[in-house]
CSV table of C-alpha atoms and ligand atoms in Angstrom, one decimal:
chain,number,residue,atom,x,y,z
A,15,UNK,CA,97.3,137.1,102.8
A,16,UNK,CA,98.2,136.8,106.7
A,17,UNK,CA,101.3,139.0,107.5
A,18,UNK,CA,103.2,139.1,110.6
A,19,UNK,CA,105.7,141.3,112.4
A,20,UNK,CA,108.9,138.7,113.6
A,21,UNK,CA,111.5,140.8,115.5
A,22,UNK,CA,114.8,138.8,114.9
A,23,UNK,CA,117.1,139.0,117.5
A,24,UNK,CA,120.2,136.2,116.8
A,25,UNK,CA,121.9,137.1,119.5
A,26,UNK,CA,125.3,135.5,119.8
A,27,UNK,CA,127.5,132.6,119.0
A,28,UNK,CA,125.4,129.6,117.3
A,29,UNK,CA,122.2,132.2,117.9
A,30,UNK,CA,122.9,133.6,114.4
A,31,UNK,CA,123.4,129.9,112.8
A,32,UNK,CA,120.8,128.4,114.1
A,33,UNK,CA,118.0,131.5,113.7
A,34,UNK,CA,119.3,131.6,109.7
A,35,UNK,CA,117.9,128.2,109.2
A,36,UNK,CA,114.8,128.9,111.6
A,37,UNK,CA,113.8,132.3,109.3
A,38,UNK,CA,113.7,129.8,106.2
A,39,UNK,CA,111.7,127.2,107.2
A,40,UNK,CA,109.0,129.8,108.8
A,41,UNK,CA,109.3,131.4,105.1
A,42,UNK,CA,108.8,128.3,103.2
A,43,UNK,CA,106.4,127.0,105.5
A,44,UNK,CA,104.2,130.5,105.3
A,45,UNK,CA,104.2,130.2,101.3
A,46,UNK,CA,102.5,127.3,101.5
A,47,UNK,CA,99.9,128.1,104.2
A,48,UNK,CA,98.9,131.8,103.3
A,49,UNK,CA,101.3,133.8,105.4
A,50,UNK,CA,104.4,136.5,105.1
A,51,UNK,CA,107.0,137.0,107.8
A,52,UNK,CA,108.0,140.6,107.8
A,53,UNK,CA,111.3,140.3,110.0
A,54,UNK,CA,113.0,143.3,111.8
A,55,UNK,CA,116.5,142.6,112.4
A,56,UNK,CA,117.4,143.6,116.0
A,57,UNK,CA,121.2,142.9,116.4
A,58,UNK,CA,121.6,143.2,120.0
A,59,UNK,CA,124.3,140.7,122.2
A,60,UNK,CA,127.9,141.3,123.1
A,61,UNK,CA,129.1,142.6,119.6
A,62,UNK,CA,126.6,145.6,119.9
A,63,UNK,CA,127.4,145.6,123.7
A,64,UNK,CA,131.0,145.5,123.3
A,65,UNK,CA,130.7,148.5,120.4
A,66,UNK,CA,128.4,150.9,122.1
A,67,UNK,CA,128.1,149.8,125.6
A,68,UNK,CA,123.9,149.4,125.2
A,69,UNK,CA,123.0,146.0,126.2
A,70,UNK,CA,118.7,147.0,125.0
A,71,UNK,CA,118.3,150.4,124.6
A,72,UNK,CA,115.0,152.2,125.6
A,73,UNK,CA,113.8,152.8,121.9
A,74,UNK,CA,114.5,148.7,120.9
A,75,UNK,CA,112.8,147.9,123.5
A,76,UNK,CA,109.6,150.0,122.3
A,77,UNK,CA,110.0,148.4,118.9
A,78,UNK,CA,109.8,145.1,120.1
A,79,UNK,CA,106.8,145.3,121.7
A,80,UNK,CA,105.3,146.3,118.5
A,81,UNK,CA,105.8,143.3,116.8
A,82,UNK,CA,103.6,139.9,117.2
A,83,UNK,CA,106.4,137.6,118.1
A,84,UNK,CA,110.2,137.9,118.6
A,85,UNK,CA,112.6,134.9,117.5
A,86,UNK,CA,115.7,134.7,119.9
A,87,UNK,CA,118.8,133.2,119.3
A,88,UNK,CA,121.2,133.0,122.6
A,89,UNK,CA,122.8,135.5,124.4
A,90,UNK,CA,126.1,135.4,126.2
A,91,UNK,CA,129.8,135.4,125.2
A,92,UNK,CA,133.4,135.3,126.9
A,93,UNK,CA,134.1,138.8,126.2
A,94,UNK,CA,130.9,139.6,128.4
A,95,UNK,CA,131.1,139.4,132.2
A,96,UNK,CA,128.7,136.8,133.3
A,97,UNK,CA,125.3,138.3,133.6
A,98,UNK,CA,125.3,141.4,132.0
A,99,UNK,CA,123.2,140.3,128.4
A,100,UNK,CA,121.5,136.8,130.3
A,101,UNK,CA,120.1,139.8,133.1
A,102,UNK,CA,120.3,143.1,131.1
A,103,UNK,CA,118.7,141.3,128.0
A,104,UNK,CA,117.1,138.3,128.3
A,105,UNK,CA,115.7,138.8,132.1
A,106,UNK,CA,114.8,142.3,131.4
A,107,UNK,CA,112.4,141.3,127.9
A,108,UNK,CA,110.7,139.4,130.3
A,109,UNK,CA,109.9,141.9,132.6
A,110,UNK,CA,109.0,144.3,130.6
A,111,UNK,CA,106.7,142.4,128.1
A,112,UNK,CA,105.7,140.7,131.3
A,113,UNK,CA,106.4,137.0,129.9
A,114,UNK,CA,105.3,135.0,133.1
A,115,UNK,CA,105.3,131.5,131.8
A,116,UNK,CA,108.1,129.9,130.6
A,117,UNK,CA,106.5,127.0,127.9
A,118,UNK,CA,109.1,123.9,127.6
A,119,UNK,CA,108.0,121.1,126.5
A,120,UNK,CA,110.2,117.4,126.2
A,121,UNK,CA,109.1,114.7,124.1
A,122,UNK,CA,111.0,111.8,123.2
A,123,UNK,CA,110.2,111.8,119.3
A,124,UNK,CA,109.4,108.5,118.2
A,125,UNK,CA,112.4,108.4,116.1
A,126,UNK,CA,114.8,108.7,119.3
A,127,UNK,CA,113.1,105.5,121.3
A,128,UNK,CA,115.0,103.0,119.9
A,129,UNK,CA,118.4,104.7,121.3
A,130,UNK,CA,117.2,106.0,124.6
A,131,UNK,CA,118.8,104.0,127.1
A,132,UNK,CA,116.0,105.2,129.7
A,133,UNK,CA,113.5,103.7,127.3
A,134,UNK,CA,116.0,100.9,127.0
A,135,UNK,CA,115.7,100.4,130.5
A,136,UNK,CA,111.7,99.8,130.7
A,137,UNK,CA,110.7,103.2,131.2
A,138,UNK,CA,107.6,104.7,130.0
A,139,UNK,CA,107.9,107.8,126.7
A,140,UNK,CA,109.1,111.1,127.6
A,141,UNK,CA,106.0,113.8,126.8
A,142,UNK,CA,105.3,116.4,129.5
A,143,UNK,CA,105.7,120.2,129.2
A,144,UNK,CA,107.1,122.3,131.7
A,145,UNK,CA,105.7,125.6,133.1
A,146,UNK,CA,108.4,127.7,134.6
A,147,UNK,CA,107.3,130.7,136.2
A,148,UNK,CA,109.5,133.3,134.4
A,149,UNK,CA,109.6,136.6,136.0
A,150,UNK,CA,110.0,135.8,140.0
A,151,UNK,CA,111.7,133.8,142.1
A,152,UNK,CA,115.8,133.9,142.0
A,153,UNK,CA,115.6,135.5,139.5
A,154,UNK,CA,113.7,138.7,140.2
A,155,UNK,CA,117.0,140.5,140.8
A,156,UNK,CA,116.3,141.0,144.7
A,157,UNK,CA,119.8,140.6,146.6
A,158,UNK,CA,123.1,142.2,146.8
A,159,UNK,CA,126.6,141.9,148.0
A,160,UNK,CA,127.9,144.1,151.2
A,161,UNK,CA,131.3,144.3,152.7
A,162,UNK,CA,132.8,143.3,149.0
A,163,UNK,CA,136.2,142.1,149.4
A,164,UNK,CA,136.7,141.1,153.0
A,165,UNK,CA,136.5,138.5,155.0
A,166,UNK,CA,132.7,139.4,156.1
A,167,UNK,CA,131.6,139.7,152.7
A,168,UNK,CA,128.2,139.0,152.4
A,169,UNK,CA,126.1,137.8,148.9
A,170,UNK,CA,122.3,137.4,148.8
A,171,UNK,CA,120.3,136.4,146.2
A,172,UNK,CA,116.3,136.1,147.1
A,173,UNK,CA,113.5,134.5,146.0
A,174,UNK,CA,110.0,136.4,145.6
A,175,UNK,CA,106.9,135.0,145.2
A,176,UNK,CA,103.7,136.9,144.9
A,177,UNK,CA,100.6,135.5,145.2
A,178,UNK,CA,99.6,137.1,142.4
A,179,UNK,CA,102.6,136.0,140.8
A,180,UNK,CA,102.5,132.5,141.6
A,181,UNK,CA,98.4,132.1,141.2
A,182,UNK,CA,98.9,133.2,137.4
A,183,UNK,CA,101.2,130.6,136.3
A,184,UNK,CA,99.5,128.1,138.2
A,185,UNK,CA,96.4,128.9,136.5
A,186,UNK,CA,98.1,128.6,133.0
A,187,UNK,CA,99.5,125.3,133.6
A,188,UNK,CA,96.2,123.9,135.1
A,189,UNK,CA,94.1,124.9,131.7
A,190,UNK,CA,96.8,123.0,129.9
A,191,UNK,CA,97.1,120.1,131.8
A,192,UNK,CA,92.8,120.2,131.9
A,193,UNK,CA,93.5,120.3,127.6
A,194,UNK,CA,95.9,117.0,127.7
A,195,UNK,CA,95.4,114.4,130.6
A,196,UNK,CA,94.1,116.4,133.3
A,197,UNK,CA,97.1,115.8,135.6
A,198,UNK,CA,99.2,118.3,137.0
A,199,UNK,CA,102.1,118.0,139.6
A,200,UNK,CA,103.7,121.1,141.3
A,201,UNK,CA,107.2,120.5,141.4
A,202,UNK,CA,109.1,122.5,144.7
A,203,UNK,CA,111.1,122.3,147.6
A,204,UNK,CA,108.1,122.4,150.0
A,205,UNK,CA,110.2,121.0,153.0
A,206,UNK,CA,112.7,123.1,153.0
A,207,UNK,CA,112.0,126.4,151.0
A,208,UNK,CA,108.6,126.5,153.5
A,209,UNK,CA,107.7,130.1,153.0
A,210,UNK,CA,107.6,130.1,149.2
A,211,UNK,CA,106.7,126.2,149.3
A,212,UNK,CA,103.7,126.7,151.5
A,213,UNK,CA,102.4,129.6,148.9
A,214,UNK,CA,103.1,127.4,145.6
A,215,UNK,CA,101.6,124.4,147.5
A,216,UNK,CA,97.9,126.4,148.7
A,217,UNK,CA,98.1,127.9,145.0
A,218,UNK,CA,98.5,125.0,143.3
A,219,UNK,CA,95.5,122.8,145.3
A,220,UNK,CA,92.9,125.9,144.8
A,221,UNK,CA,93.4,126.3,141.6
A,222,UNK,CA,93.6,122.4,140.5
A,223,UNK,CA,90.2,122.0,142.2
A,224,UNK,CA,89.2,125.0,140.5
A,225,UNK,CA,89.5,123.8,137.2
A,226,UNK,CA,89.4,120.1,137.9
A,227,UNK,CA,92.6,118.7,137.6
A,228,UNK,CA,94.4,116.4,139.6
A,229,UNK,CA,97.0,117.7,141.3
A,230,UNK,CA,100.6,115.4,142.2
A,231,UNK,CA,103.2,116.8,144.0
A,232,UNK,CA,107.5,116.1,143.8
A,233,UNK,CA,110.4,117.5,145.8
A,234,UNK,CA,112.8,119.0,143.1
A,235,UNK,CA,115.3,116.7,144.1
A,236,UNK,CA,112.8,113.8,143.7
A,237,UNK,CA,111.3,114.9,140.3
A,238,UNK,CA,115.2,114.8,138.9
A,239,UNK,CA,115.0,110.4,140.0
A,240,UNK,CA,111.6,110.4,138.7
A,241,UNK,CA,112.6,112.1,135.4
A,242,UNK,CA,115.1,109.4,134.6
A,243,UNK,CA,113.3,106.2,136.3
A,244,UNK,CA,109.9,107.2,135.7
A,245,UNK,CA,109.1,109.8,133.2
A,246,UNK,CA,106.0,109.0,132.2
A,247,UNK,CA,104.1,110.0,135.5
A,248,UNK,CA,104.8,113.6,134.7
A,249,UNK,CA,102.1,115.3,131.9
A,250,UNK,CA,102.0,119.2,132.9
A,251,UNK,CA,104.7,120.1,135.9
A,252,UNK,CA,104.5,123.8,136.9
A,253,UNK,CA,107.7,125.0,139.3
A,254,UNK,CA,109.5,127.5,140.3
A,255,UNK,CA,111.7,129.9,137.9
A,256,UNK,CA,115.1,128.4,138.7
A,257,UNK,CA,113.9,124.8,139.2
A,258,UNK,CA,112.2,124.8,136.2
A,259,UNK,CA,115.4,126.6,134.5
A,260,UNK,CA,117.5,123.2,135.9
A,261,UNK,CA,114.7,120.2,135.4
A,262,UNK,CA,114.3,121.2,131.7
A,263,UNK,CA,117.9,120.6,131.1
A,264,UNK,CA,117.9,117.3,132.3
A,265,UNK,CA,114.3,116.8,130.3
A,266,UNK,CA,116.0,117.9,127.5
A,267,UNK,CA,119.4,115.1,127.8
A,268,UNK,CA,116.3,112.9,128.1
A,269,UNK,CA,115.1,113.6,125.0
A,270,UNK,CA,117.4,113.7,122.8
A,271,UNK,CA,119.9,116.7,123.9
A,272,UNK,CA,119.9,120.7,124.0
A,273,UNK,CA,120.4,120.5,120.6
A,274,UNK,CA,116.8,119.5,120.1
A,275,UNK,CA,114.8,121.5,123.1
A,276,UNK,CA,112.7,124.4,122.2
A,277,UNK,CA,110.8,127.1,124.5
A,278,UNK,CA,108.6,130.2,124.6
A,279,UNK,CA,108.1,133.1,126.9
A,280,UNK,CA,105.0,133.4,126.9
A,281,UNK,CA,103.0,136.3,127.8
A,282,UNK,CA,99.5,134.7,128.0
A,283,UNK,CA,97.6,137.6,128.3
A,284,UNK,CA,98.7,139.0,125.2
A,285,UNK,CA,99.6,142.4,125.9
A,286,UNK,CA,102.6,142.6,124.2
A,287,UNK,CA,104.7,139.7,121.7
A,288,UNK,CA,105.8,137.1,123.4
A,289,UNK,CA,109.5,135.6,123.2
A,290,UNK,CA,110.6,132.4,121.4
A,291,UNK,CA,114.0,130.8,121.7
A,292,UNK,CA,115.8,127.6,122.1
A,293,UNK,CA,116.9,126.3,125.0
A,294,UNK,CA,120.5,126.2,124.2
A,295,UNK,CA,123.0,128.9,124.8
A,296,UNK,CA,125.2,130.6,122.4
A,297,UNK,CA,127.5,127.7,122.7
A,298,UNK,CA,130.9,129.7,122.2
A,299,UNK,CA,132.6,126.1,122.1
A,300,UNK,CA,131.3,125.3,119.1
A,301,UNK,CA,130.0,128.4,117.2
A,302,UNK,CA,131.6,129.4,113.7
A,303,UNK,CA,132.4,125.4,113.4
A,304,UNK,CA,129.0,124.9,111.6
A,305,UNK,CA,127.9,122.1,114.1
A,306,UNK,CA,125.4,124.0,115.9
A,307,UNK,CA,122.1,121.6,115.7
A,308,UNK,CA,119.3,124.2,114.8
A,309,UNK,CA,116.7,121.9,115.6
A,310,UNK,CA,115.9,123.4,118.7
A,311,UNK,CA,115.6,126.8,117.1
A,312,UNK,CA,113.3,125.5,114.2
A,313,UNK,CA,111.1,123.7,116.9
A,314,UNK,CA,110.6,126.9,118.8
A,315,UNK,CA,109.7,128.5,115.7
A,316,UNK,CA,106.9,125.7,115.5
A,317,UNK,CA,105.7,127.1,119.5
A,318,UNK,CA,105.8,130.8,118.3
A,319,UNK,CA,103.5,129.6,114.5
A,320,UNK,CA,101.1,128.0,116.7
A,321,UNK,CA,101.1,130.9,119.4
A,322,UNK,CA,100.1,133.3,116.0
A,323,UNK,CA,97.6,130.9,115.1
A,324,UNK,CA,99.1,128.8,112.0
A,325,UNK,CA,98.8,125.3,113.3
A,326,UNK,CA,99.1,123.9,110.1
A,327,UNK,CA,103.1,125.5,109.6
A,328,UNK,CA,103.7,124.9,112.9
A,329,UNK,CA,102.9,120.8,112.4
A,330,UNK,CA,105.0,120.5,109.1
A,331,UNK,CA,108.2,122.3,110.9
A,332,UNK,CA,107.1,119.6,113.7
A,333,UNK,CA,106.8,116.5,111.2
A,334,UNK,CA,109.7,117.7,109.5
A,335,UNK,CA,112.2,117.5,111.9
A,336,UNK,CA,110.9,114.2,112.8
A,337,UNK,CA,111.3,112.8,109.7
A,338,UNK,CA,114.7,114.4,109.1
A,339,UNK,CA,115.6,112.7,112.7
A,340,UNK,CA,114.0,109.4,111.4
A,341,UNK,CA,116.7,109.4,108.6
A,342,UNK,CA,119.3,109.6,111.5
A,343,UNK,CA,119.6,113.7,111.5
A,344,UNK,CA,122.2,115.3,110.2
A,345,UNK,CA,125.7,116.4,110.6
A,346,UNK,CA,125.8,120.3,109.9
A,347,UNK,CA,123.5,123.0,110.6
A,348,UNK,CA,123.9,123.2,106.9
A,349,UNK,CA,123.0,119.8,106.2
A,350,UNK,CA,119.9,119.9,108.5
A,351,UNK,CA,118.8,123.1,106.5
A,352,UNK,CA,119.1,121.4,103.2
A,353,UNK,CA,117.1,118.3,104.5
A,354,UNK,CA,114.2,120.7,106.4
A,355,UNK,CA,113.9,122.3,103.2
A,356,UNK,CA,113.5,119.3,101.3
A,357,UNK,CA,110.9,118.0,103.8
A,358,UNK,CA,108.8,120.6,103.7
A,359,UNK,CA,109.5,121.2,99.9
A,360,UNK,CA,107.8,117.7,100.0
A,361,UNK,CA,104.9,119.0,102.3
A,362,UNK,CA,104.1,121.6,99.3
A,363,UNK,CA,104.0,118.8,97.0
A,364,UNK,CA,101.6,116.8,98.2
B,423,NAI,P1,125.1,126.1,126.0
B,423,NAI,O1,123.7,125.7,125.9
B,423,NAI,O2,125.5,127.3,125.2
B,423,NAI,O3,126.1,124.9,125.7
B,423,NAI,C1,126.1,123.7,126.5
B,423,NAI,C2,126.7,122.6,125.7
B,423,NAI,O4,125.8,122.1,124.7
B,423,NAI,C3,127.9,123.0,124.9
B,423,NAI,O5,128.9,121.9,124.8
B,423,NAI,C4,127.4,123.3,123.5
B,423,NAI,O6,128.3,123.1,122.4
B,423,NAI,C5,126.3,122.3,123.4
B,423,NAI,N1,125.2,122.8,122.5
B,423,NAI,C6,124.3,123.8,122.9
B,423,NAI,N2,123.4,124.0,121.9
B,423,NAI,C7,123.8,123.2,120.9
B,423,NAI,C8,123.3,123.0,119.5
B,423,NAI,N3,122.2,123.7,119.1
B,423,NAI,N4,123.9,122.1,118.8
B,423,NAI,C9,124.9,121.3,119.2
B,423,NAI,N5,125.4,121.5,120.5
B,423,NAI,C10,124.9,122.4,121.3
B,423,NAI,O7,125.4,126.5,127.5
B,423,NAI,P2,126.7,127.1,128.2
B,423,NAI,O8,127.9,126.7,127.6
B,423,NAI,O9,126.5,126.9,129.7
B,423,NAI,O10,126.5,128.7,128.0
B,423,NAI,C11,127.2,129.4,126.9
B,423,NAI,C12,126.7,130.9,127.0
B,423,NAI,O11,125.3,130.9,126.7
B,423,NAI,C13,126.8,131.5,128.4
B,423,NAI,O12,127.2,132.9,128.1
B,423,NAI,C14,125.4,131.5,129.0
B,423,NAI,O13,125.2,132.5,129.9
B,423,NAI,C15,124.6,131.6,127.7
B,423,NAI,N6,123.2,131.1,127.8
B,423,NAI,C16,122.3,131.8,127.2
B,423,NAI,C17,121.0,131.3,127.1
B,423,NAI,C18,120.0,132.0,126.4
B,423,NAI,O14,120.3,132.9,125.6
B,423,NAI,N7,118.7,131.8,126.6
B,423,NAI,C19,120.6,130.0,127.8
B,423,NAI,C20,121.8,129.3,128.4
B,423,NAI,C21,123.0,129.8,128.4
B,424,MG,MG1,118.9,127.2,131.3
């Protein structure tokens, strides 16, 4: 039987609630299709932060990288200062396992049309995937505050972009886009951001004649109007860390909600595991209520099965949450569990 090594770091908040349900429906999907998940709780976030002052100790760090995927929750709580677990936790994984692409895609699942008052409006269906360079840009950590406190105080943050850097993640999205339609459209801020824009731009139109894709091109700003008026001219867009960090949000309001919006970290070289989570945060509003939609969580469960190979799992978590969506989705994150379950309890039957 196939076995597999899933590092399980919940996190915080609805992390936890939503990675329960996740860890079930990879189990029940892997006993019909041939697989075990050995998981290796990691319980890192602002409780173990808070208790011991480690945000990801040394030694964690060298476990993780031993196992062949790691299942994320969300990280980030009130009691935390802002930055210290999204920078000291989730940043720093993707350093260090060098996870440069950031995989997000946004369909509009067939069982959402009918309500989508985009699609209600004319528009062309929602499926593209975005490819967020994820270890540059913003948010590389370059910058720093001087003069702290008075009236000359100073705060940088800057971007960096290495040609290396850029070039790799280009080339990533271009061998997907050459798999689906064979369009691919750079998404920047070329006319003002000119140094890194110029870079991205060059990048983008050697490698997309490289592999033989067509390349478009859309101002940040501009690719927000065409999200909403005119989705369906984007297949494969590759951007920039933080614009791809904002568009996705909006792709994901498109789509159904953050409730629903799944991601990996992908490092494509496969040196090391790679890092699956939902987009969603650890949504303190809400957590302990029992609402947390873990939809998002099970689909990124569905990226990380097909990153390990198991296509066939990764489609029935897939069709399952369409057709518990079909059936108008559910109320509870206990609710959702029971009717995932039954789905794929069905899936087993036939
Ligand atoms: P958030 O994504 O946690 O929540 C935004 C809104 O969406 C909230 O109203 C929340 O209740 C709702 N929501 C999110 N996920 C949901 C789900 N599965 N089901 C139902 N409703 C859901 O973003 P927010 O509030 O900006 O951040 C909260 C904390 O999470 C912060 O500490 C932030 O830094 C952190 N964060 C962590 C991320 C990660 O671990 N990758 C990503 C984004 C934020
Ligand atoms: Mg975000």
């Amino acid at each position: 039987m196939r076995s597999y090594v899933i590092a399980d770091l919940p996190g915080d908040g609805i992390g936890p609630e939503v990675i329960a349900v996740a860890r079930d429906v990879i189990d029940q999907a892997g006993r019909r299709h041939g697989f075990v998940v050995h998981w290796r709780p990691c319980p890192l976030g602002s409780e173990h932060y808070l208790r011991t002052g480690q945000v990801l100790p040394d030694d964690v760090l060298e476990n993780l990288r031993k196992a062949d995927a790691i299942l994320l929750g969300a990280v980030g709580s009130p009691s935390v200062p802002p930055g210290v677990l999204e920078r000291g936790l989730l940043l720093r994984l993707r350093a260090e396992l060098d996870l440069y692409v950031n995989l997000r895609p946004s369909r509009l699942r067939p069982s959402l049309e009918s309500q989508h008052s985009v699609m209600s409006r004319g528009a062309p269906g929602i499926d593209l995937v975005v490819v967020r360079e994820n270890t540059e840009g913003l948010y590389a950590g370059a910058g720093g505050t001087v003069h702290r406190g008075t009236a000359f105080e100073t705060a940088t943050e800057e971007s960096l972009n290495t040609r290396a850097g850029v070039e790799r993640c280009v080339r990533y999205a271009a061998a997907l886009a050459a798999g689906r339609s064979g369009r691919l459209t750079l998404v920047h801020k070329a006319n003002v951001l000119v140094h890194a824009g110029d870079l991205w731009l060059r990048v983008a139109r050697e490698v997309a004649a490289e592999q033989g894709v067509e390349l478009d091109y859309a101002h940040v700003d501009a690719a927000c109007l065409y999200l909403v008026d005119d989705p369906g001219r984007f297949d494969v867009i590759v951007t920039d860390n933080l614009f791809g960090d904002i568009i996705t949000d909006l792709a994901a309001a498109l789509t159904g909600g953050l409730g629903l919006a799944p991601s990996g970290n992908i490092n494509p070289d496969r040196t090391g595991p790679s890092v699956f989570e939902p987009v969603h945060g650890s949504a303190p509003d809400i957590a302990g209520t029992g609402k947390a939609n873990p939809a998002g969580a099970v689909l990124s469960s569905a990226l990380m099965l097909s990153h390990l190979g198991e296509h066939a799992a990764a489609a029935d978590l897939e069709s399952a949450v369409d057709a518990v969506l079909g059936a108008g989705g559910a109320p509870t994150t206990r609710a959702w569990a029971d009717a995932l379950s039954a789905e794929l309890a069905k899936r087993v039957a036939r």
